[in-house]
Tab-separated table of C-alpha atoms in Angstrom:
chain	number	residue	atom	x	y	z
A	207	UNK	CA	-0.415	0.172	0.174
A	208	UNK	CA	1.765	3.577	-1.003
A	209	UNK	CA	2.649	5.691	2.127
A	210	UNK	CA	-0.077	8.387	1.065
A	211	UNK	CA	-2.619	6.359	2.368
A	212	UNK	CA	-1.489	4.996	5.323
A	213	UNK	CA	-2.896	6.758	8.753
A	214	UNK	CA	-0.075	8.308	11.102
A	215	UNK	CA	0.012	8.152	14.823
A	216	UNK	CA	-1.011	11.763	15.280
A	217	UNK	CA	-4.010	11.579	12.661
A	218	UNK	CA	-4.909	8.612	13.704
A	219	UNK	CA	-5.610	10.175	17.489
A	220	UNK	CA	-7.243	13.243	16.218
A	221	UNK	CA	-9.601	10.477	14.688
A	222	UNK	CA	-10.066	8.754	17.129
A	223	UNK	CA	-10.118	11.461	20.051
A	224	UNK	CA	-13.086	12.770	17.584
A	225	UNK	CA	-15.065	9.441	17.563
A	226	UNK	CA	-15.449	9.356	20.523
A	227	UNK	CA	-15.728	13.132	21.596
A	228	UNK	CA	-18.511	13.000	18.445
A	229	UNK	CA	-19.983	9.420	20.479
A	230	UNK	CA	-20.551	11.057	23.634
A	231	UNK	CA	-21.352	14.333	22.895
A	232	UNK	CA	-24.237	12.558	20.064
A	233	UNK	CA	-24.909	10.303	23.511
A	234	UNK	CA	-25.407	13.979	25.635
A	235	UNK	CA	-27.689	15.295	23.064
A	236	UNK	CA	-30.029	12.322	21.720
A	237	UNK	CA	-30.823	11.253	25.624
A	238	UNK	CA	-31.151	14.815	26.478
A	239	UNK	CA	-33.395	15.362	22.981
A	240	UNK	CA	-35.259	11.594	23.575
A	241	UNK	CA	-36.007	12.781	27.493
A	242	UNK	CA	-37.710	16.375	26.405
A	243	UNK	CA	-39.706	14.765	23.472
A	244	UNK	CA	-41.096	12.139	26.621
A	245	UNK	CA	-41.903	14.535	29.540
A	246	UNK	CA	-45.332	15.929	29.698
A	247	UNK	CA	-45.970	19.694	29.131
A	248	UNK	CA	-47.262	20.290	32.096
A	249	UNK	CA	-43.963	18.850	34.126
A	250	UNK	CA	-41.979	22.299	33.283
A	251	UNK	CA	-39.411	21.495	35.910
A	252	UNK	CA	-38.412	18.443	34.176
A	253	UNK	CA	-37.070	19.934	30.858
A	254	UNK	CA	-35.314	22.405	33.283
A	255	UNK	CA	-32.562	19.564	33.494
A	256	UNK	CA	-29.182	19.795	32.054
A	257	UNK	CA	-27.390	16.216	30.852
A	258	UNK	CA	-26.165	14.820	33.601
A	259	UNK	CA	-28.888	15.262	35.704
A	260	UNK	CA	-31.595	13.466	32.875
A	261	UNK	CA	-28.838	10.468	32.661
A	262	UNK	CA	-28.970	10.351	35.933
A	263	UNK	CA	-32.406	9.874	36.668
A	264	UNK	CA	-32.735	8.032	33.517
A	265	UNK	CA	-29.750	5.492	33.906
A	266	UNK	CA	-30.088	5.424	38.085
A	267	UNK	CA	-27.211	6.097	40.204
A	268	UNK	CA	-25.436	2.888	39.927
A	269	UNK	CA	-25.477	2.512	35.816
A	270	UNK	CA	-24.439	6.011	35.271
A	271	UNK	CA	-21.418	6.146	37.481
A	272	UNK	CA	-20.659	2.361	35.630
A	273	UNK	CA	-21.137	4.157	31.951
A	274	UNK	CA	-19.393	6.821	32.827
A	275	UNK	CA	-16.341	5.117	34.222
A	276	UNK	CA	-16.066	3.090	31.390
A	277	UNK	CA	-16.150	6.250	29.350
A	278	UNK	CA	-12.970	7.931	31.125
A	279	UNK	CA	-11.490	4.692	30.890
A	280	UNK	CA	-12.236	3.829	26.964
A	281	UNK	CA	-10.642	7.420	26.556
A	282	UNK	CA	-7.337	6.701	28.205
A	283	UNK	CA	-6.980	3.870	26.441
A	284	UNK	CA	-7.487	4.956	23.163
A	285	UNK	CA	-5.083	7.632	23.664
A	286	UNK	CA	-2.282	5.720	25.975
A	287	UNK	CA	-2.871	2.665	22.522
A	288	UNK	CA	-2.501	5.209	20.126
A	289	UNK	CA	0.803	6.789	22.090
A	290	UNK	CA	2.298	3.082	21.614
A	291	UNK	CA	1.650	1.821	18.267
A	292	UNK	CA	3.870	4.988	16.879
A	293	UNK	CA	6.420	3.737	14.878
A	294	UNK	CA	9.861	5.076	17.169
A	295	UNK	CA	8.431	2.221	19.736
A	296	UNK	CA	8.449	-0.365	17.146
A	297	UNK	CA	11.464	0.516	14.521
A	298	UNK	CA	13.388	3.867	16.199
A	299	UNK	CA	15.332	5.806	13.489
A	300	UNK	CA	17.970	6.747	14.996
A	301	UNK	CA	18.735	2.603	15.844
A	302	UNK	CA	18.812	1.858	12.351
A	303	UNK	CA	20.952	4.079	11.648
A	304	UNK	CA	23.151	3.499	14.265
A	305	UNK	CA	23.713	0.357	13.289
A	306	UNK	CA	24.138	0.929	9.526
A	307	UNK	CA	26.670	3.692	10.697
A	308	UNK	CA	28.541	1.339	12.969
A	309	UNK	CA	28.440	-1.349	10.456
A	310	UNK	CA	29.783	0.455	7.168
A	311	UNK	CA	32.076	1.218	9.466
A	312	UNK	CA	33.241	-1.894	10.577
A	313	UNK	CA	32.557	-1.618	13.806
A	314	UNK	CA	30.106	-4.673	14.700
A	315	UNK	CA	30.451	-4.326	18.529
A	316	UNK	CA	29.141	-0.689	18.639
A	317	UNK	CA	26.161	-1.629	16.508
A	318	UNK	CA	25.529	-4.660	18.820
A	319	UNK	CA	25.655	-2.357	21.624
A	320	UNK	CA	23.013	-0.251	20.306
A	321	UNK	CA	20.972	-3.396	20.145
A	322	UNK	CA	21.600	-4.238	23.911
A	323	UNK	CA	20.686	-0.723	24.926
A	324	UNK	CA	17.230	-0.485	23.225
A	325	UNK	CA	14.108	-1.874	24.287
A	326	UNK	CA	12.079	-1.478	20.862
A	327	UNK	CA	9.941	-3.924	18.746
A	328	UNK	CA	13.151	-4.280	16.734
A	329	UNK	CA	15.393	-3.763	19.074
A	330	UNK	CA	14.124	-6.846	20.968
A	331	UNK	CA	14.155	-8.739	17.792
A	332	UNK	CA	18.043	-7.644	16.890
A	333	UNK	CA	18.808	-8.709	20.597
A	334	UNK	CA	17.513	-12.280	20.056
A	335	UNK	CA	19.069	-13.019	16.940
A	336	UNK	CA	22.559	-11.678	17.939
A	337	UNK	CA	22.597	-14.149	20.760
A	338	UNK	CA	22.381	-16.831	18.228
A	339	UNK	CA	24.091	-15.277	15.939
A	340	UNK	CA	27.053	-18.339	16.014
A	341	UNK	CA	24.734	-21.016	15.624
A	342	UNK	CA	24.043	-20.115	11.965
A	343	UNK	CA	20.863	-18.517	10.039
A	344	UNK	CA	18.672	-21.323	11.350
A	345	UNK	CA	18.952	-20.642	14.609
A	346	UNK	CA	18.472	-17.008	14.653
A	347	UNK	CA	15.314	-16.765	12.494
A	348	UNK	CA	14.109	-19.017	15.234
A	349	UNK	CA	15.295	-16.588	18.233
A	350	UNK	CA	13.297	-13.725	16.102
A	351	UNK	CA	10.334	-15.433	15.409
A	352	UNK	CA	10.232	-16.542	19.755
A	353	UNK	CA	10.784	-12.969	20.428
A	354	UNK	CA	8.993	-11.997	17.797
A	355	UNK	CA	5.317	-13.474	19.087
A	356	UNK	CA	6.301	-12.361	22.353
A	357	UNK	CA	6.782	-8.805	21.519
A	358	UNK	CA	3.218	-9.075	19.489
A	359	UNK	CA	1.476	-10.630	22.129
A	360	UNK	CA	2.854	-6.968	24.270
A	361	UNK	CA	1.950	-4.970	21.713
A	362	UNK	CA	-2.075	-6.562	21.603
A	363	UNK	CA	-2.258	-6.227	24.609
A	364	UNK	CA	-1.907	-2.789	24.843
A	365	UNK	CA	-5.594	-2.578	22.832
A	366	UNK	CA	-7.109	-5.349	23.725
A	367	UNK	CA	-8.486	-3.729	26.660
A	368	UNK	CA	-10.168	-1.504	23.857
A	369	UNK	CA	-12.148	-4.434	22.255
A	370	UNK	CA	-12.798	-5.417	26.021
A	371	UNK	CA	-14.895	-2.281	26.712
A	372	UNK	CA	-16.970	-2.924	23.175
A	373	UNK	CA	-17.588	-6.345	24.458
A	374	UNK	CA	-18.483	-5.343	27.946
A	375	UNK	CA	-20.108	-2.105	27.081
A	376	UNK	CA	-23.188	-3.471	25.403
A	377	UNK	CA	-23.328	-6.433	27.972
A	378	UNK	CA	-24.228	-4.063	30.582
A	379	UNK	CA	-26.088	-2.316	28.769
A	380	UNK	CA	-28.596	-5.282	28.082
A	381	UNK	CA	-28.097	-6.069	31.986
A	382	UNK	CA	-29.900	-2.623	32.679
A	383	UNK	CA	-32.753	-3.706	29.674
A	384	UNK	CA	-33.808	-6.914	31.579
A	385	UNK	CA	-34.242	-4.946	34.948
A	386	UNK	CA	-35.710	-2.070	33.939
A	387	UNK	CA	-38.382	-4.415	32.051
A	388	UNK	CA	-38.612	-6.440	35.165
A	389	UNK	CA	-38.991	-3.545	37.146
A	390	UNK	CA	-41.961	-2.721	34.843
A	391	UNK	CA	-43.496	-6.075	34.946
A	392	UNK	CA	-43.022	-5.906	39.014
A	393	UNK	CA	-45.250	-2.997	38.964
A	394	UNK	CA	-48.096	-4.689	36.930
A	395	UNK	CA	-48.004	-7.934	38.917
A	396	UNK	CA	-47.513	-6.140	42.329
A	397	UNK	CA	-49.847	-3.334	41.797
A	398	UNK	CA	-53.968	-4.112	42.685
A	399	UNK	CA	-55.292	-1.746	39.992
A	400	UNK	CA	-54.118	-0.980	36.342
A	401	UNK	CA	-50.750	0.916	36.982
A	402	UNK	CA	-50.322	4.284	35.844
A	403	UNK	CA	-48.436	4.873	32.799
A	404	UNK	CA	-45.923	7.152	34.414
A	405	UNK	CA	-44.814	4.288	36.651
A	406	UNK	CA	-44.344	2.147	34.363
A	407	UNK	CA	-42.534	4.721	32.065
A	408	UNK	CA	-39.602	4.742	34.587
A	409	UNK	CA	-38.399	0.991	34.685
A	410	UNK	CA	-38.906	1.105	30.132
A	411	UNK	CA	-36.413	4.481	30.393
A	412	UNK	CA	-34.012	2.391	32.478
A	413	UNK	CA	-34.494	-0.222	29.776
A	414	UNK	CA	-34.190	1.829	26.679
A	415	UNK	CA	-31.558	4.224	28.355
A	416	UNK	CA	-28.812	1.329	29.167
A	417	UNK	CA	-28.931	-0.593	26.042
A	418	UNK	CA	-28.473	3.430	24.219
A	419	UNK	CA	-25.490	4.327	26.225
A	420	UNK	CA	-23.907	0.741	26.309
A	421	UNK	CA	-24.180	1.080	22.113
A	422	UNK	CA	-22.562	4.340	22.079
A	423	UNK	CA	-19.769	3.209	24.042
A	424	UNK	CA	-19.718	-0.105	22.324
A	425	UNK	CA	-19.319	1.197	18.501
A	426	UNK	CA	-16.533	3.470	18.631
A	427	UNK	CA	-14.962	1.490	21.070
A	428	UNK	CA	-14.670	-1.598	18.057
A	429	UNK	CA	-14.146	0.965	15.568
A	430	UNK	CA	-10.613	2.145	17.072
A	431	UNK	CA	-9.820	-1.133	18.461
A	432	UNK	CA	-9.886	-2.137	14.515
A	433	UNK	CA	-7.607	0.776	13.673
A	434	UNK	CA	-5.347	0.357	16.320
A	435	UNK	CA	-5.199	-3.263	15.089
A	436	UNK	CA	-4.309	-2.972	11.615
A	437	UNK	CA	-1.883	-0.394	12.790
A	438	UNK	CA	-0.479	-2.871	15.111
A	439	UNK	CA	-0.286	-5.020	12.181
A	440	UNK	CA	1.633	-3.401	9.815
A	441	UNK	CA	4.371	-2.118	12.311
A	442	UNK	CA	5.063	-5.674	13.402
A	443	UNK	CA	5.652	-6.724	9.262
A	444	UNK	CA	7.977	-3.613	9.002
A	445	UNK	CA	9.508	-4.540	11.733
A	446	UNK	CA	10.136	-8.009	11.028
A	447	UNK	CA	11.741	-7.488	7.211
A	448	UNK	CA	13.733	-4.881	9.105
A	449	UNK	CA	15.161	-7.198	11.605
A	450	UNK	CA	16.103	-10.158	8.836
A	451	UNK	CA	17.990	-6.913	6.703
A	452	UNK	CA	20.002	-5.474	9.791
A	453	UNK	CA	20.968	-8.865	11.103
A	454	UNK	CA	21.491	-9.930	7.349
A	455	UNK	CA	24.259	-7.171	7.660
A	456	UNK	CA	25.048	-8.414	11.096
A	457	UNK	CA	26.112	-11.902	9.946
A	458	UNK	CA	28.183	-10.353	6.866
A	459	UNK	CA	30.198	-8.196	9.263
A	460	UNK	CA	30.667	-11.332	11.701
A	461	UNK	CA	32.082	-13.324	8.094
């Protein structure tokens, strides 16, 4: 894929942040609009509630706090993950330039010292390969493969929690939906007379709001996770190719 079509970490950070902010803003405004439409005209006090008050009443304290914490954690995880998938953490330019310069000057020892001091994805691959350099090419590639699997697992764990929120949020919303419907049907079962619509509406409102908020959290979380996962895979492939290229230069210098 041509480089002009690739998302830089900076662009991805801006896009992901806009998605999160847009989703949360839409959540608040949509909820307020629904609340205003559902509120009777004879109750002007209810229409004066702000966003947080409306969601506090509609979701209930427990679900309000849960979803608020999940929103904060999601934004924090997105920012942390975007910083983690930057190229500098996978293929540092200064490391590559330092290795190539040292090898061109017939100083493989200095190049090896640079590798040992580096903790990037590429640095860990090369460090594993250099440890088996005297045992032949197959041993070197096998050691780099094992190190690559370990580093890949670490890189994917950094973004895995975003997917976790994307999976949990709808389940929390579903739990609130079931709880709200149980509450409404409980009112019907326990009432000796026909329950007032306003009484039933409390449980139904909670059921709909929890589902709505759960989806508003899950959708951007899943989208952002897949974007970041694709970026991680591209960085891993690039680091693997660069590590093989550099290890061949080390082998040539050792001859």
